[in-house]
Structure formats: C-alpha cells, structure tokens
Amino acid sequence: MTTKPTLLQQLPPDLDGNRLPKQVAVIMDGNGRWAGQRGLPRVMGHRKGVDALKALLRCCRDWGIPGLTAYAFSTENWGRPSEEVAFLMTLFERVLRRELAEMMREQVRIRFVGNLSALPDSLQAEIAVAMEETANNTGIEFTVATNYGGRQEILRACRSIAQQVQDGEITADAIDEQLFRQHLYTADLPDPDLLIRTSGEMRISNFLLWQLAYAEIYVTDTLWPDFDRSAFHQALLAYQKRDRRFGKIRE
Ligand code: IPE
Ligand code: IPE
Ligand code: MG
C-alpha cells in the first residue's frame, strides 16, 4: 500500500491555531520572471499565478484564516506593454466567470477594491456579478485589489471627507482614524496582520499604504507561481515567531 503524500489539508501541527493572522495580504510578484526562467512569454507566468492564488485561497480556508487580500493589478501596471495589460484584463474576466460556481460552493465572498470604473466594461460587469452573487456567502472573505493604488485610495478618501465638510455634514475636528478608514475601499475589512511579498522585492509598491501600518512583513524569494502550501506554511511559522508590540514594550 502506498501512503498519500501529505497535502497539509489540516493545519500543520507546528502552527498555533489561536495565533493565526485574521487578514493576510499578498503581493503576488514574480510571474514574469517565473516565465522568463522557462523561456516562456510573461503571460504564461500570469496564467500560472492564478493557480497559485486559488491554492492559497483554499489553504486559508482549510487552515481557518478568515480573510485574504491579493494585489492583482496596480494603478502603475497600466504602464506595461498594452498586450500584457490586455491579457491580464481578459484573464481576470475569464477566471471570474470560470470560478464563480466553485466560489459559491465553497462559500467564498469575493470583493474588488480599486478604481474599478476604469476597467474594461466587460470586466466590470463580471466583477459586479461575482460580488453580488457571493455577497451573502459566509466563508472566507476574499478581496482582490485591481487597478488599486494606496495613494489614490487615500486621496479619494480625502476628497470624499472634504466634500462632507464642505456640505456641512461634519466638522474638520470630527476627522479621526475611525472616520478616515470608513472612506477607504477597505472600510469593512480588518487591517492585514501579515503581508507576504514573493520574488524577493523589499517594497510595498503602493499597496494598502494606510492599512499596513502594523502588518508583519514577510518577503520570500519564491516566485509567485511557485508559492504553494509549504511556502505559506513557512510564512505563517515566521509570523508566529514575531513579537508584535504595536509601539509598546514587553512587560
Ligand atoms: C506580478 O508579477 C503580477 C502583476 C504585477 C500583474 P510580475 O508581472 O510583476 O512579474 P515580474 O515581477 O516581472 O517577475
Ligand atoms: C506589484 O508588483 C503589483 C502587483 C503584484 C499587482 P509590481 O511588479 O508591479 O511592482 P514593482 O514594479 O516591482 O514595484
Ligand atoms: Mg513584478
């Protein structure tokens, strides 16, 4: 009899189920390099990257992590060659359509954050359907940052708050952290506890600038398409070794 390879379906025993991050954010980087190393066009890396994201979502669900936010397309990514941008937009659309039934089965609630109105109409329509259909699902909260920029998000919040002040709805004194975060795309979501960036780059690249204030940052050299359960396991082990002080000191 052969024993099945361990799929780490259950939480690995060296992880503490009571100290898991509630919200994981991930900068899925390195798709182009992954493809390049194999002599493939960059877009093949993006295609493979979708599988890695699906696997991570399932892993979060299996291990009891309630929220995942993935950076899919930044406001700066429009500066890439138009064929790559077009491929990505079509990929997002196709994947959404293809995965909706499974997201319903698995009770995934999907949300998109970013300037969605600048996306192709057909993608916007697919996004609207997916968000609406999954709105009452009670499983994992899955957020996809698409045409997202942290600076743009903060400016948008400022404009909307300024408008409220101008309209006499609130006074300037009323602007505090609590109010400010209500004007962010992520108003309903907790701040990430853990930020993972793949491909070894030590930067934020305009992701969740406000929300990451006290996130633990984990950078791995693994390229995004290769980021699997065991890579996530390593990230969580590192996270659980961190001493989160939030500016205070240990007793
Ligand atoms: C991340 O991989 C995916 C997106 C930004 C859409 P990249 O496409 O940035 O891959 P590299 O960094 O060039 O290897
Ligand atoms: C960040 O990756 C954006 C996404 C993963 C969607 P980039 O590849 O665009 O970031 P830089 O250019 O290395 O900072
Ligand atoms: Mg990159």
Coordinates of C-alpha atoms and ligand atoms in Angstrom, one line a residue:
M1 CA 0.0 0.0 0.0
T2 CA 1.2 3.4 -0.8
T3 CA 0.8 6.3 1.5
K4 CA -0.6 9.5 0.0
P5 CA 1.8 12.5 0.1
T6 CA 0.8 14.9 2.8
L7 CA -1.3 17.7 1.3
L8 CA -1.3 19.6 4.6
Q9 CA -5.0 19.7 4.4
Q10 CA -5.2 20.3 8.1
L11 CA -3.3 23.0 10.0
P12 CA 0.3 21.8 10.4
P13 CA 0.9 20.8 14.0
D14 CA 3.7 23.3 14.4
L15 CA 1.3 26.2 13.9
D16 CA -0.8 27.6 16.7
G17 CA -4.4 27.8 15.6
N18 CA -5.1 30.5 18.1
R19 CA -2.4 32.8 16.8
L20 CA -3.1 32.8 13.1
P21 CA -3.4 36.1 11.2
K22 CA -7.0 37.1 10.6
Q23 CA -6.2 39.0 7.5
V24 CA -3.4 38.1 5.1
A25 CA -2.4 40.4 2.3
V26 CA -0.3 39.2 -0.6
I27 CA 1.7 41.0 -3.2
M28 CA 1.8 38.3 -5.9
D29 CA 5.1 39.2 -7.6
G30 CA 7.4 37.3 -9.9
N31 CA 5.1 35.9 -12.6
G32 CA 7.2 37.4 -15.4
R33 CA 10.5 36.1 -14.0
W34 CA 9.0 32.7 -13.5
A35 CA 8.0 32.5 -17.2
G36 CA 11.3 34.0 -18.3
Q37 CA 13.3 31.4 -16.5
R38 CA 11.4 28.8 -18.5
G39 CA 11.8 30.6 -21.8
L40 CA 8.0 31.2 -21.8
P41 CA 6.2 34.5 -22.6
R42 CA 5.5 36.6 -19.4
V43 CA 1.8 36.0 -19.7
M44 CA 2.3 32.3 -19.1
G45 CA 3.5 33.3 -15.6
H46 CA 0.3 35.2 -15.0
R47 CA -1.8 32.2 -16.0
K48 CA 0.2 30.0 -13.6
G49 CA -0.2 32.7 -11.0
V50 CA -3.9 32.2 -11.0
D51 CA -3.4 28.6 -9.9
A52 CA -1.2 29.7 -7.0
L53 CA -3.8 32.2 -5.9
K54 CA -6.6 29.5 -6.0
A55 CA -4.4 27.2 -4.0
L56 CA -3.7 29.9 -1.4
L57 CA -7.3 30.8 -1.0
R58 CA -8.2 27.1 -0.4
C59 CA -5.3 26.8 2.0
C60 CA -6.6 29.8 4.0
R61 CA -10.0 28.2 4.2
D62 CA -8.6 24.8 5.2
W63 CA -6.4 26.3 7.9
G64 CA -9.0 28.7 9.3
I65 CA -7.8 32.1 8.1
P66 CA -10.9 34.2 7.6
G67 CA -9.5 36.9 5.2
L68 CA -7.2 37.1 2.2
T69 CA -6.4 40.2 0.1
A70 CA -4.5 39.8 -3.1
Y71 CA -2.8 42.5 -5.2
A72 CA -3.7 41.7 -8.8
F73 CA -3.1 44.9 -10.7
S74 CA -1.7 48.2 -9.5
T75 CA -2.5 51.7 -10.8
E76 CA 1.1 51.7 -12.1
N77 CA 0.7 48.4 -14.0
W78 CA -1.1 50.3 -16.9
G79 CA 2.4 51.4 -17.8
R80 CA 3.2 47.8 -19.1
P81 CA 3.1 46.9 -22.8
S82 CA -0.5 47.0 -23.9
E83 CA -0.6 43.3 -24.9
E84 CA 0.3 42.3 -21.4
V85 CA -2.3 44.6 -19.9
A86 CA -5.0 43.3 -22.3
F87 CA -4.0 39.7 -21.5
L88 CA -4.4 40.4 -17.8
M89 CA -7.8 42.1 -18.1
T90 CA -9.1 39.2 -20.2
L91 CA -7.6 36.7 -17.8
F92 CA -9.3 38.3 -14.8
E93 CA -12.6 38.2 -16.6
R94 CA -12.3 34.6 -17.7
V95 CA -11.1 33.4 -14.3
L96 CA -14.0 35.1 -12.6
R97 CA -16.6 33.6 -14.9
R98 CA -14.9 30.1 -14.6
E99 CA -14.6 30.2 -10.8
L100 CA -17.9 31.6 -9.7
A101 CA -19.7 28.3 -9.3
E102 CA -16.8 27.0 -7.1
M103 CA -16.7 30.1 -5.0
M104 CA -20.4 29.6 -4.4
R105 CA -19.9 26.0 -3.4
E106 CA -17.0 27.0 -1.1
Q107 CA -18.9 30.0 0.4
V108 CA -16.2 32.5 -0.7
R109 CA -17.3 36.1 -0.6
I110 CA -15.3 38.0 -3.2
R111 CA -14.8 41.7 -3.3
F112 CA -12.8 44.0 -5.5
V113 CA -11.1 47.1 -4.3
G114 CA -9.5 49.8 -6.5
N115 CA -10.7 52.2 -9.2
L116 CA -13.0 49.7 -10.9
S117 CA -14.7 52.2 -13.1
A118 CA -11.5 52.5 -15.3
L119 CA -11.5 48.7 -16.0
P120 CA -12.9 47.4 -19.3
D121 CA -16.7 47.3 -19.3
S122 CA -16.9 43.6 -19.7
L123 CA -14.6 43.0 -16.7
Q124 CA -16.6 45.5 -14.6
A125 CA -19.8 43.5 -15.5
E126 CA -18.2 40.2 -14.4
I127 CA -17.0 41.8 -11.2
A128 CA -20.4 43.1 -10.4
V129 CA -22.0 39.7 -10.9
A130 CA -19.4 38.0 -8.7
M131 CA -19.6 40.5 -5.9
E132 CA -23.4 40.4 -6.0
E133 CA -23.7 36.6 -6.2
T134 CA -21.3 35.9 -3.4
A135 CA -22.3 38.8 -1.1
N136 CA -24.1 36.6 1.4
N137 CA -21.6 33.8 1.4
T138 CA -20.3 33.2 4.9
G139 CA -16.9 31.5 4.3
I140 CA -13.6 33.3 3.6
E141 CA -13.6 37.0 2.7
F142 CA -11.5 37.2 -0.5
T143 CA -10.5 40.7 -1.6
V144 CA -8.9 41.4 -5.0
A145 CA -7.1 44.7 -5.4
T146 CA -7.4 45.6 -9.1
N147 CA -6.4 48.9 -10.5
Y148 CA -5.6 49.6 -6.9
G149 CA -3.1 52.2 -5.6
G150 CA -2.7 53.1 -2.0
R151 CA -2.0 56.8 -2.7
Q152 CA -5.0 57.1 -4.9
E153 CA -7.2 55.4 -2.3
I154 CA -6.0 57.9 0.4
L155 CA -6.6 60.9 -2.0
R156 CA -10.1 59.6 -2.8
A157 CA -10.9 59.3 0.9
C158 CA -9.6 62.9 1.4
R159 CA -11.8 64.2 -1.4
S160 CA -14.8 62.5 0.0
I161 CA -14.2 63.7 3.5
A162 CA -13.6 67.3 2.2
Q163 CA -16.9 67.1 0.4
Q164 CA -18.7 66.2 3.7
V165 CA -17.0 69.1 5.5
Q166 CA -17.9 71.4 2.6
D167 CA -21.5 70.2 2.7
G168 CA -21.6 70.9 6.5
E169 CA -22.2 67.2 7.3
I170 CA -19.2 67.1 9.6
T171 CA -16.7 69.5 11.1
A172 CA -12.9 69.2 10.5
D173 CA -12.5 68.2 14.1
A174 CA -14.5 65.1 13.5
I175 CA -11.9 63.6 11.2
D176 CA -10.1 60.9 13.1
E177 CA -8.7 57.5 12.2
Q178 CA -12.1 55.9 12.7
L179 CA -13.8 58.2 10.3
F180 CA -10.9 58.2 7.8
R181 CA -10.9 54.4 7.4
Q182 CA -14.6 54.5 6.6
H183 CA -13.7 56.3 3.4
L184 CA -11.2 53.7 2.2
Y185 CA -12.1 50.9 -0.2
T186 CA -11.4 48.5 2.6
A187 CA -13.8 50.2 5.1
D188 CA -15.4 46.8 6.0
L189 CA -12.1 44.9 6.3
P190 CA -9.7 44.5 9.2
D191 CA -6.1 45.7 8.6
P192 CA -3.8 42.9 7.4
D193 CA -1.8 41.2 10.2
L194 CA 0.6 39.7 7.7
L195 CA 1.8 41.0 4.4
I196 CA 3.6 38.4 2.1
R197 CA 5.6 39.5 -0.9
T198 CA 7.0 37.0 -3.2
S199 CA 10.0 37.3 -5.6
G200 CA 12.3 38.9 -3.0
E201 CA 11.5 42.5 -3.6
M202 CA 11.6 44.6 -0.4
R203 CA 9.0 47.1 -1.2
I204 CA 5.3 47.9 -0.8
S205 CA 4.7 49.1 -4.4
N206 CA 1.7 51.3 -3.4
F207 CA -0.3 48.5 -1.7
L208 CA -2.6 49.2 1.2
L209 CA -0.5 52.2 2.5
W210 CA -2.8 53.1 5.3
Q211 CA -3.8 49.5 6.3
L212 CA -0.4 48.0 6.5
A213 CA 0.7 50.4 9.3
Y214 CA 1.3 47.5 11.8
A215 CA 1.4 44.5 9.5
E216 CA 4.2 41.9 9.9
I217 CA 6.1 41.9 6.6
Y218 CA 7.3 38.6 5.2
V219 CA 9.4 38.6 2.0
T220 CA 10.3 35.3 0.3
D221 CA 12.5 34.8 -2.8
T222 CA 10.0 32.2 -4.1
L223 CA 8.3 33.5 -7.3
W224 CA 4.5 33.8 -7.1
P225 CA 3.7 30.8 -9.4
D226 CA 5.7 28.6 -7.1
F227 CA 4.2 29.9 -3.9
D228 CA 2.4 26.8 -2.5
R229 CA 1.2 25.4 0.8
S230 CA 4.6 24.7 2.1
A231 CA 5.7 28.2 1.3
F232 CA 2.7 29.6 3.1
H233 CA 3.4 27.3 6.0
Q234 CA 6.9 28.9 6.2
A235 CA 5.4 32.4 6.1
L236 CA 3.0 31.5 9.0
L237 CA 5.8 30.0 11.0
A238 CA 7.8 33.2 10.7
Y239 CA 4.7 35.2 11.6
Q240 CA 4.1 33.3 14.7
K241 CA 7.7 33.9 15.8
R242 CA 7.2 37.7 15.6
D243 CA 6.8 39.9 18.7
R244 CA 4.0 42.3 17.8
R245 CA 4.5 45.2 20.1
F246 CA 2.4 47.9 18.4
G247 CA 4.8 50.6 19.8
K248 CA 4.5 49.3 23.4
I249 CA 7.2 47.4 25.3
R250 CA 7.2 43.9 26.7
E251 CA 6.2 43.6 30.4
Ligands
IPE1 C1 3.2 40.1 -10.7 O1 4.2 39.6 -11.5 C2 1.9 40.2 -11.4 C3 1.4 41.6 -11.7 C4 2.0 42.7 -11.4 C5 0.2 41.7 -12.5 P1 5.0 40.4 -12.4 O2 4.4 40.5 -13.7 O3 5.3 41.8 -11.8 O4 6.4 39.6 -12.6 P2 7.9 40.1 -12.5 O5 8.0 41.0 -11.3 O6 8.0 40.9 -13.8 O7 8.7 38.9 -12.5
IPE2 C1 3.2 44.9 -7.6 O1 4.1 44.3 -8.4 C2 1.8 44.9 -8.2 C3 1.2 43.6 -8.2 C4 1.7 42.5 -7.7 C5 -0.1 43.5 -8.8 P1 5.0 45.1 -9.5 O2 5.8 44.1 -10.2 O3 4.1 45.9 -10.3 O4 5.8 46.1 -8.5 P2 7.2 46.7 -8.8 O5 7.2 47.4 -10.1 O6 8.3 45.6 -8.7 O7 7.4 47.7 -7.7
MG3 MG 6.8 42.4 -10.6

